[in-house]
């Protein structure tokens, strides 16, 4: 089976390819991101729209993720993409730099839709915000540290083993095998 991963983010596709046995094809379709605090709702709505608008029979997957910083009341959360594009990750570190509590977590929801069945799979990973380190990964990876390493310092395999997306992909892969 081919899974059509609807995203503009090649980093997500790289991680999914390393995780899933199925073929993963990137589809650059810009689905509507509904305004919601619920990553699952955003992803399912996007998956249904992408399936309807792009044609084709292969199932689609949409992945909605975000960084939630405790000391900032969960910011940037659902606005993570906008914040990365406008202020950038270095300045998110600057916002947290003087805080005593630098805890944060990443969340990810993978939504699957095949024209009939819609399913979501989620994952989260705790960590802390640090000064940028590392060249790998993408997005907020350089400022997100988990067990002593930033996600940008990890191999894709290591990131998948512990990350929000890896956990969501693991549930998704189990579900695919059972269905
Ligand atoms: P698509 O919506 O096209 O899939 P996107 O990069 O905008 O691509 P999201 O809205 O899910 O994807 O991502 C929200 C932000 O969080 C965005 O700035 C990403 O770079 C970042 N992000 C998502 N997953 C991440 C990860 O595993 N590590 C670091 N940053 C991540
Ligand atoms: Na998104």
mmCIF file of C-alpha atoms and ligand atoms in Angstrom:
data_model
loop_
_atom_site.group_PDB
_atom_site.id
_atom_site.type_symbol
_atom_site.label_atom_id
_atom_site.label_comp_id
_atom_site.label_asym_id
_atom_site.label_seq_id
_atom_site.Cartn_x
_atom_site.Cartn_y
_atom_site.Cartn_z
ATOM 1 C CA UNK A 1 0.000 0.000 0.000
ATOM 2 C CA UNK A 2 1.070 3.580 -0.634
ATOM 3 C CA UNK A 3 0.400 6.182 2.012
ATOM 4 C CA UNK A 4 0.053 9.741 0.789
ATOM 5 C CA UNK A 5 1.550 11.990 3.458
ATOM 6 C CA UNK A 6 0.028 15.436 2.995
ATOM 7 C CA UNK A 7 2.599 17.944 4.199
ATOM 8 C CA UNK A 8 4.969 20.695 3.121
ATOM 9 C CA UNK A 9 7.494 19.396 5.649
ATOM 10 C CA UNK A 10 10.040 16.957 4.201
ATOM 11 C CA UNK A 11 11.394 16.239 7.692
ATOM 12 C CA UNK A 12 8.112 14.608 8.717
ATOM 13 C CA UNK A 13 8.149 12.432 5.593
ATOM 14 C CA UNK A 14 11.740 11.338 6.258
ATOM 15 C CA UNK A 15 10.724 10.210 9.746
ATOM 16 C CA UNK A 16 7.619 8.383 8.523
ATOM 17 C CA UNK A 17 9.601 6.598 5.778
ATOM 18 C CA UNK A 18 12.077 5.350 8.323
ATOM 19 C CA UNK A 19 9.254 4.082 10.517
ATOM 20 C CA UNK A 20 6.663 2.531 8.214
ATOM 21 C CA UNK A 21 7.009 -0.541 5.999
ATOM 22 C CA UNK A 22 4.572 0.940 3.481
ATOM 23 C CA UNK A 23 5.602 3.316 0.691
ATOM 24 C CA UNK A 24 5.246 6.907 1.800
ATOM 25 C CA UNK A 25 4.659 9.511 -0.884
ATOM 26 C CA UNK A 26 4.778 13.230 -0.076
ATOM 27 C CA UNK A 27 1.805 15.275 -1.294
ATOM 28 C CA UNK A 28 2.242 19.028 -1.193
ATOM 29 C CA UNK A 29 -1.393 20.006 -0.791
ATOM 30 C CA UNK A 30 -2.077 23.008 1.434
ATOM 31 C CA UNK A 31 -5.166 21.939 3.382
ATOM 32 C CA UNK A 32 -7.175 24.370 5.497
ATOM 33 C CA UNK A 33 -5.963 24.424 9.092
ATOM 34 C CA UNK A 34 -9.163 24.988 11.074
ATOM 35 C CA UNK A 35 -8.737 27.243 14.114
ATOM 36 C CA UNK A 36 -8.852 24.846 17.016
ATOM 37 C CA UNK A 37 -6.878 23.903 20.116
ATOM 38 C CA UNK A 38 -7.482 20.285 19.225
ATOM 39 C CA UNK A 39 -4.658 18.958 17.033
ATOM 40 C CA UNK A 40 -6.789 15.884 16.238
ATOM 41 C CA UNK A 41 -9.635 17.954 14.855
ATOM 42 C CA UNK A 42 -7.213 20.003 12.741
ATOM 43 C CA UNK A 43 -5.610 16.853 11.342
ATOM 44 C CA UNK A 44 -8.815 14.905 10.569
ATOM 45 C CA UNK A 45 -10.436 17.881 8.849
ATOM 46 C CA UNK A 46 -7.243 18.342 6.820
ATOM 47 C CA UNK A 47 -7.044 14.656 5.889
ATOM 48 C CA UNK A 48 -10.663 14.558 4.662
ATOM 49 C CA UNK A 49 -10.202 17.729 2.626
ATOM 50 C CA UNK A 50 -6.936 16.481 1.118
ATOM 51 C CA UNK A 51 -8.479 13.123 0.198
ATOM 52 C CA UNK A 52 -11.398 14.838 -1.538
ATOM 53 C CA UNK A 53 -9.354 17.495 -3.327
ATOM 54 C CA UNK A 54 -6.281 15.595 -4.513
ATOM 55 C CA UNK A 55 -8.019 12.667 -6.236
ATOM 56 C CA UNK A 56 -6.598 9.155 -6.066
ATOM 57 C CA UNK A 57 -7.593 6.157 -3.977
ATOM 58 C CA UNK A 58 -4.607 5.690 -1.715
ATOM 59 C CA UNK A 59 -5.160 6.648 1.909
ATOM 60 C CA UNK A 60 -3.892 10.009 3.114
ATOM 61 C CA UNK A 61 -2.168 10.969 6.309
ATOM 62 C CA UNK A 62 -1.945 14.412 7.875
ATOM 63 C CA UNK A 63 0.365 15.108 10.801
ATOM 64 C CA UNK A 64 -0.258 18.061 13.077
ATOM 65 C CA UNK A 65 2.348 18.800 15.706
ATOM 66 C CA UNK A 66 3.239 21.499 18.169
ATOM 67 C CA UNK A 67 5.629 22.549 20.903
ATOM 68 C CA UNK A 68 4.038 23.346 24.289
ATOM 69 C CA UNK A 69 6.187 25.299 26.766
ATOM 70 C CA UNK A 70 5.062 25.137 30.420
ATOM 71 C CA UNK A 71 6.385 28.549 31.499
ATOM 72 C CA UNK A 72 4.595 30.165 28.533
ATOM 73 C CA UNK A 73 1.210 28.599 29.273
ATOM 74 C CA UNK A 74 1.569 26.093 26.438
ATOM 75 C CA UNK A 75 2.694 28.636 23.822
ATOM 76 C CA UNK A 76 3.393 28.286 20.899
ATOM 77 C CA UNK A 77 1.179 25.130 20.853
ATOM 78 C CA UNK A 78 -1.205 25.216 17.874
ATOM 79 C CA UNK A 79 0.633 28.336 16.629
ATOM 80 C CA UNK A 80 4.015 26.605 16.454
ATOM 81 C CA UNK A 81 4.312 26.815 12.685
ATOM 82 C CA UNK A 82 3.400 30.507 12.569
ATOM 83 C CA UNK A 83 5.793 31.314 15.407
ATOM 84 C CA UNK A 84 8.666 29.438 13.739
ATOM 85 C CA UNK A 85 8.055 31.351 10.499
ATOM 86 C CA UNK A 86 7.711 34.771 12.151
ATOM 87 C CA UNK A 87 9.973 35.003 15.227
ATOM 88 C CA UNK A 88 12.016 31.807 14.765
ATOM 89 C CA UNK A 89 13.122 29.119 17.204
ATOM 90 C CA UNK A 90 16.091 31.041 18.602
ATOM 91 C CA UNK A 91 13.768 33.698 20.001
ATOM 92 C CA UNK A 92 11.523 31.077 21.545
ATOM 93 C CA UNK A 93 14.642 30.009 23.460
ATOM 94 C CA UNK A 94 15.167 33.704 24.419
ATOM 95 C CA UNK A 95 11.644 33.832 25.854
ATOM 96 C CA UNK A 96 12.405 30.880 28.132
ATOM 97 C CA UNK A 97 16.061 31.668 28.889
ATOM 98 C CA UNK A 98 15.428 33.487 32.161
ATOM 99 C CA UNK A 99 12.734 31.100 33.397
ATOM 100 C CA UNK A 100 13.546 28.626 36.110
ATOM 101 C CA UNK A 101 11.079 26.106 34.708
ATOM 102 C CA UNK A 102 12.121 25.252 31.160
ATOM 103 C CA UNK A 103 9.961 22.183 30.798
ATOM 104 C CA UNK A 104 8.091 21.621 27.536
ATOM 105 C CA UNK A 105 6.590 18.855 25.486
ATOM 106 C CA UNK A 106 5.982 18.099 21.854
ATOM 107 C CA UNK A 107 2.689 16.644 20.727
ATOM 108 C CA UNK A 108 1.788 15.063 17.435
ATOM 109 C CA UNK A 109 -1.432 13.753 15.976
ATOM 110 C CA UNK A 110 -1.359 11.600 12.874
ATOM 111 C CA UNK A 111 -4.732 11.460 11.109
ATOM 112 C CA UNK A 112 -5.509 8.727 8.601
ATOM 113 C CA UNK A 113 -8.348 8.835 6.093
ATOM 114 C CA UNK A 114 -9.074 6.382 3.269
ATOM 115 C CA UNK A 115 -12.420 7.705 2.070
ATOM 116 C CA UNK A 116 -14.363 5.688 4.674
ATOM 117 C CA UNK A 117 -12.415 5.301 7.858
ATOM 118 C CA UNK A 118 -10.893 8.174 9.821
ATOM 119 C CA UNK A 119 -8.520 7.386 12.688
ATOM 120 C CA UNK A 120 -6.128 9.433 14.797
ATOM 121 C CA UNK A 121 -2.970 8.381 16.616
ATOM 122 C CA UNK A 122 -1.176 10.640 19.053
ATOM 123 C CA UNK A 123 2.144 10.865 20.769
ATOM 124 C CA UNK A 124 3.939 13.202 23.158
ATOM 125 C CA UNK A 125 7.453 13.577 24.499
ATOM 126 C CA UNK A 126 8.639 15.613 27.504
ATOM 127 C CA UNK A 127 11.817 17.662 27.464
ATOM 128 C CA UNK A 128 13.252 21.068 28.205
ATOM 129 C CA UNK A 129 14.059 24.174 26.208
ATOM 130 C CA UNK A 130 17.785 24.872 25.827
ATOM 131 C CA UNK A 131 20.096 27.121 23.761
ATOM 132 C CA UNK A 132 20.181 25.773 20.165
ATOM 133 C CA UNK A 133 22.458 22.769 19.559
ATOM 134 C CA UNK A 134 22.758 20.274 16.688
ATOM 135 C CA UNK A 135 22.332 20.189 12.935
ATOM 136 C CA UNK A 136 19.826 17.371 12.411
ATOM 137 C CA UNK A 137 16.032 17.198 12.505
ATOM 138 C CA UNK A 138 13.973 20.296 11.714
ATOM 139 C CA UNK A 139 11.859 23.018 13.299
ATOM 140 C CA UNK A 140 12.262 23.316 17.060
ATOM 141 C CA UNK A 141 14.597 20.301 17.344
ATOM 142 C CA UNK A 142 17.737 22.384 18.148
ATOM 143 C CA UNK A 143 16.136 23.907 21.275
ATOM 144 C CA UNK A 144 14.357 20.771 22.560
ATOM 145 C CA UNK A 145 16.441 18.567 24.833
ATOM 146 C CA UNK A 146 15.443 15.076 25.931
ATOM 147 C CA UNK A 147 17.691 12.968 28.162
ATOM 148 C CA UNK A 148 20.741 15.167 27.583
ATOM 149 C CA UNK A 149 20.549 15.454 23.803
ATOM 150 C CA UNK A 150 18.672 17.956 21.674
ATOM 151 C CA UNK A 151 16.505 16.362 19.010
ATOM 152 C CA UNK A 152 18.757 18.028 16.427
ATOM 153 C CA UNK A 153 21.693 16.066 17.880
ATOM 154 C CA UNK A 154 19.897 12.729 17.443
ATOM 155 C CA UNK A 155 19.900 10.398 14.455
ATOM 156 C CA UNK A 156 16.486 10.032 12.793
ATOM 157 C CA UNK A 157 16.326 6.523 14.231
ATOM 158 C CA UNK A 158 16.963 7.761 17.763
ATOM 159 C CA UNK A 159 14.497 10.639 17.384
ATOM 160 C CA UNK A 160 11.836 8.206 16.127
ATOM 161 C CA UNK A 161 12.457 5.926 19.101
ATOM 162 C CA UNK A 162 11.558 8.630 21.625
ATOM 163 C CA UNK A 163 9.676 11.383 19.792
ATOM 164 C CA UNK A 164 6.049 12.483 19.731
ATOM 165 C CA UNK A 165 5.893 11.564 16.012
ATOM 166 C CA UNK A 166 7.640 8.224 16.560
ATOM 167 C CA UNK A 167 5.086 7.309 19.214
ATOM 168 C CA UNK A 168 2.155 8.316 17.011
ATOM 169 C CA UNK A 169 3.677 6.434 14.048
ATOM 170 C CA UNK A 170 4.140 3.334 16.220
ATOM 171 C CA UNK A 171 0.423 3.294 17.085
ATOM 172 C CA UNK A 172 -0.442 3.928 13.457
ATOM 173 C CA UNK A 173 1.822 1.093 12.259
ATOM 174 C CA UNK A 174 0.237 -1.337 14.768
ATOM 175 C CA UNK A 175 -3.226 -0.326 13.638
ATOM 176 C CA UNK A 176 -2.274 -0.772 9.945
ATOM 177 C CA UNK A 177 -1.053 -4.299 10.649
ATOM 178 C CA UNK A 178 -4.282 -5.197 12.440
ATOM 179 C CA UNK A 179 -6.550 -3.688 9.756
HETATM 180 P P1 LIG B 1 2.618 20.802 7.467
HETATM 181 O O1 LIG B 1 1.544 21.513 8.219
HETATM 182 O O2 LIG B 1 2.650 21.111 6.011
HETATM 183 O O3 LIG B 1 2.641 19.313 7.724
HETATM 184 P P2 LIG B 1 4.350 22.205 9.305
HETATM 185 O O4 LIG B 1 5.850 22.230 9.429
HETATM 186 O O5 LIG B 1 3.635 23.510 9.282
HETATM 187 O O6 LIG B 1 4.043 21.324 8.017
HETATM 188 P P3 LIG B 1 2.996 21.524 11.795
HETATM 189 O O7 LIG B 1 1.986 22.593 11.661
HETATM 190 O O8 LIG B 1 2.545 20.210 12.281
HETATM 191 O O9 LIG B 1 3.768 21.286 10.424
HETATM 192 O O10 LIG B 1 4.195 21.952 12.714
HETATM 193 C C1 LIG B 1 4.079 22.950 13.653
HETATM 194 C C2 LIG B 1 5.457 23.490 13.943
HETATM 195 O O11 LIG B 1 6.130 22.571 14.785
HETATM 196 C C3 LIG B 1 6.346 23.732 12.737
HETATM 197 O O12 LIG B 1 7.054 24.929 12.989
HETATM 198 C C4 LIG B 1 7.275 22.536 12.723
HETATM 199 O O13 LIG B 1 8.544 22.858 12.199
HETATM 200 C C5 LIG B 1 7.345 22.201 14.200
HETATM 201 N N1 LIG B 1 7.535 20.776 14.402
HETATM 202 C C6 LIG B 1 6.669 19.782 14.080
HETATM 203 N N2 LIG B 1 7.196 18.583 14.354
HETATM 204 C C7 LIG B 1 8.429 18.827 14.854
HETATM 205 C C8 LIG B 1 9.481 18.017 15.293
HETATM 206 O O14 LIG B 1 9.386 16.706 15.254
HETATM 207 N N3 LIG B 1 10.582 18.604 15.740
HETATM 208 C C9 LIG B 1 10.703 19.948 15.768
HETATM 209 N N4 LIG B 1 9.780 20.785 15.359
HETATM 210 C C10 LIG B 1 8.646 20.234 14.898
HETATM 211 NA NA1 LIG B 2 0.228 21.271 10.022
#
